[in-house]
mmCIF file of C-alpha atoms in Angstrom:
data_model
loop_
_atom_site.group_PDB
_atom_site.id
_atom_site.type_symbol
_atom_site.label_atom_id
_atom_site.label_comp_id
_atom_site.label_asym_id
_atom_site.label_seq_id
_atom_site.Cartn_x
_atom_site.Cartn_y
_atom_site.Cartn_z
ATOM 1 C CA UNK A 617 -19.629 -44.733 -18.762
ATOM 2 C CA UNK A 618 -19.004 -41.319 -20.270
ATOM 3 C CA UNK A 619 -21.762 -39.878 -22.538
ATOM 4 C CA UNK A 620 -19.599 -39.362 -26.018
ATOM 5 C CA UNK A 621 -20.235 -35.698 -26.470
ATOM 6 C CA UNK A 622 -18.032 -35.350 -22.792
ATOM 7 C CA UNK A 623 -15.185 -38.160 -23.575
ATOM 8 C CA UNK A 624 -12.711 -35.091 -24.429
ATOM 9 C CA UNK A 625 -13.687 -33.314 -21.450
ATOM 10 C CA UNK A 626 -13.361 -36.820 -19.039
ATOM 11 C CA UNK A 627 -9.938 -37.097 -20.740
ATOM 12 C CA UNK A 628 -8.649 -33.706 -20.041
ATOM 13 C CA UNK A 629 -9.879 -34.053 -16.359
ATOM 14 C CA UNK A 630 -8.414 -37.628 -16.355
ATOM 15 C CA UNK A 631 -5.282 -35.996 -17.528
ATOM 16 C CA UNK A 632 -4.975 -33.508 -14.831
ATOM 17 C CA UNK A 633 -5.802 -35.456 -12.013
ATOM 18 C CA UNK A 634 -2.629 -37.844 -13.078
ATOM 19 C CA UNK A 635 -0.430 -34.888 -13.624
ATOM 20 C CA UNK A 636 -1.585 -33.552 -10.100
ATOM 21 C CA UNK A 637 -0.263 -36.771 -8.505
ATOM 22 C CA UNK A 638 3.043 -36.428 -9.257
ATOM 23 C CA UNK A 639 3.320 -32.920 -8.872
ATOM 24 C CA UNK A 640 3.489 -30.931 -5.141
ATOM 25 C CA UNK A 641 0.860 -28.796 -4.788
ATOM 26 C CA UNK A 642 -2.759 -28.294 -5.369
ATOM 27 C CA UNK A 643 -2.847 -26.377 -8.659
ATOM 28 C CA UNK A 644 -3.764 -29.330 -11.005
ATOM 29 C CA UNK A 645 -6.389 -30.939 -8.636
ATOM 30 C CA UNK A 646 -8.136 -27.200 -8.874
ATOM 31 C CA UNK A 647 -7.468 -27.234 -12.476
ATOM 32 C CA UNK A 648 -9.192 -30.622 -13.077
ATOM 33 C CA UNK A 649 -12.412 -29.606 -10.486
ATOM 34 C CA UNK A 650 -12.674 -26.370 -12.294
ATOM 35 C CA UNK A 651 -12.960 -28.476 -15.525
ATOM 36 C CA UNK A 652 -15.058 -31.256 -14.790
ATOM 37 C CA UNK A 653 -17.820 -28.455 -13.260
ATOM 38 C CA UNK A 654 -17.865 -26.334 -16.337
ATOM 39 C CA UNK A 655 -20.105 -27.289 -19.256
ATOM 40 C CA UNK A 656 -18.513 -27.288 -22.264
ATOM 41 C CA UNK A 657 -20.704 -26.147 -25.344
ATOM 42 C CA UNK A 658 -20.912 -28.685 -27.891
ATOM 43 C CA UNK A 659 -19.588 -26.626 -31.174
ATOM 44 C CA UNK A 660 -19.858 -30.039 -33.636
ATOM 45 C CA UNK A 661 -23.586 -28.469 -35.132
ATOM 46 C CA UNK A 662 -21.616 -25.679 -36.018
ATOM 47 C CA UNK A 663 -19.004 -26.264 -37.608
ATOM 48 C CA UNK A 664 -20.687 -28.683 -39.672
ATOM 49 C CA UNK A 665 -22.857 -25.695 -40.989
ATOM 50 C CA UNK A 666 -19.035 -24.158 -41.922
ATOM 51 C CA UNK A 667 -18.160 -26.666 -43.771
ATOM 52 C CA UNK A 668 -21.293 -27.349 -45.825
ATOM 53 C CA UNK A 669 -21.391 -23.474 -46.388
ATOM 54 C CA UNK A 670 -18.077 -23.943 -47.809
ATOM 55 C CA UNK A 671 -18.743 -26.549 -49.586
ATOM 56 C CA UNK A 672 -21.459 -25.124 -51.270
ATOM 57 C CA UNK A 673 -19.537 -22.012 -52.351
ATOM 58 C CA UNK A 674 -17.291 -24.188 -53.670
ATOM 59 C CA UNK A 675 -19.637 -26.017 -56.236
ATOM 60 C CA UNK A 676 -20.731 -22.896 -57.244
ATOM 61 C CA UNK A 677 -17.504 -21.500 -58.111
ATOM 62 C CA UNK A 678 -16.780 -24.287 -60.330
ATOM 63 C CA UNK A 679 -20.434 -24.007 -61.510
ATOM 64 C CA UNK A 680 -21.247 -27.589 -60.785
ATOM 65 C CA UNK A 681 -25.087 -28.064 -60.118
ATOM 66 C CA UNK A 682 -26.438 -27.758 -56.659
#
């Protein structure tokens, strides 16, 4: 039921919340609230662009064609 571009963010929260059950206290329940309200940027598009960038100065460097 989660989209796929927040499966590593469910995960992490999914994470915390079971390491908050076993452990006294409140300071992984925060932890996985503070998480799960936070939008996390999706950096995929750019790192992409990195690595065809690099890629590209690469073929050029052994003078392959574009």
């Amino acid at each position: 039921m989660v989209p796929a571009e927040q499966k590593t963010k469910a995960t992490f929260v999914a994470t915390l919340c079971v390491l908050a059950m076993f452990q006294p206290g409140t300071f992984f329940w925060v932890g996985a609230v503070l998480v799960a309200m936070t939008d996390i940027p999706d950096f995929t598009p750019v790192f992409h662009r990195i690595a065809d960038a690099v890629r590209r100065i690469e073929r050029r460097r052994k003078g392959a064609p574009r």
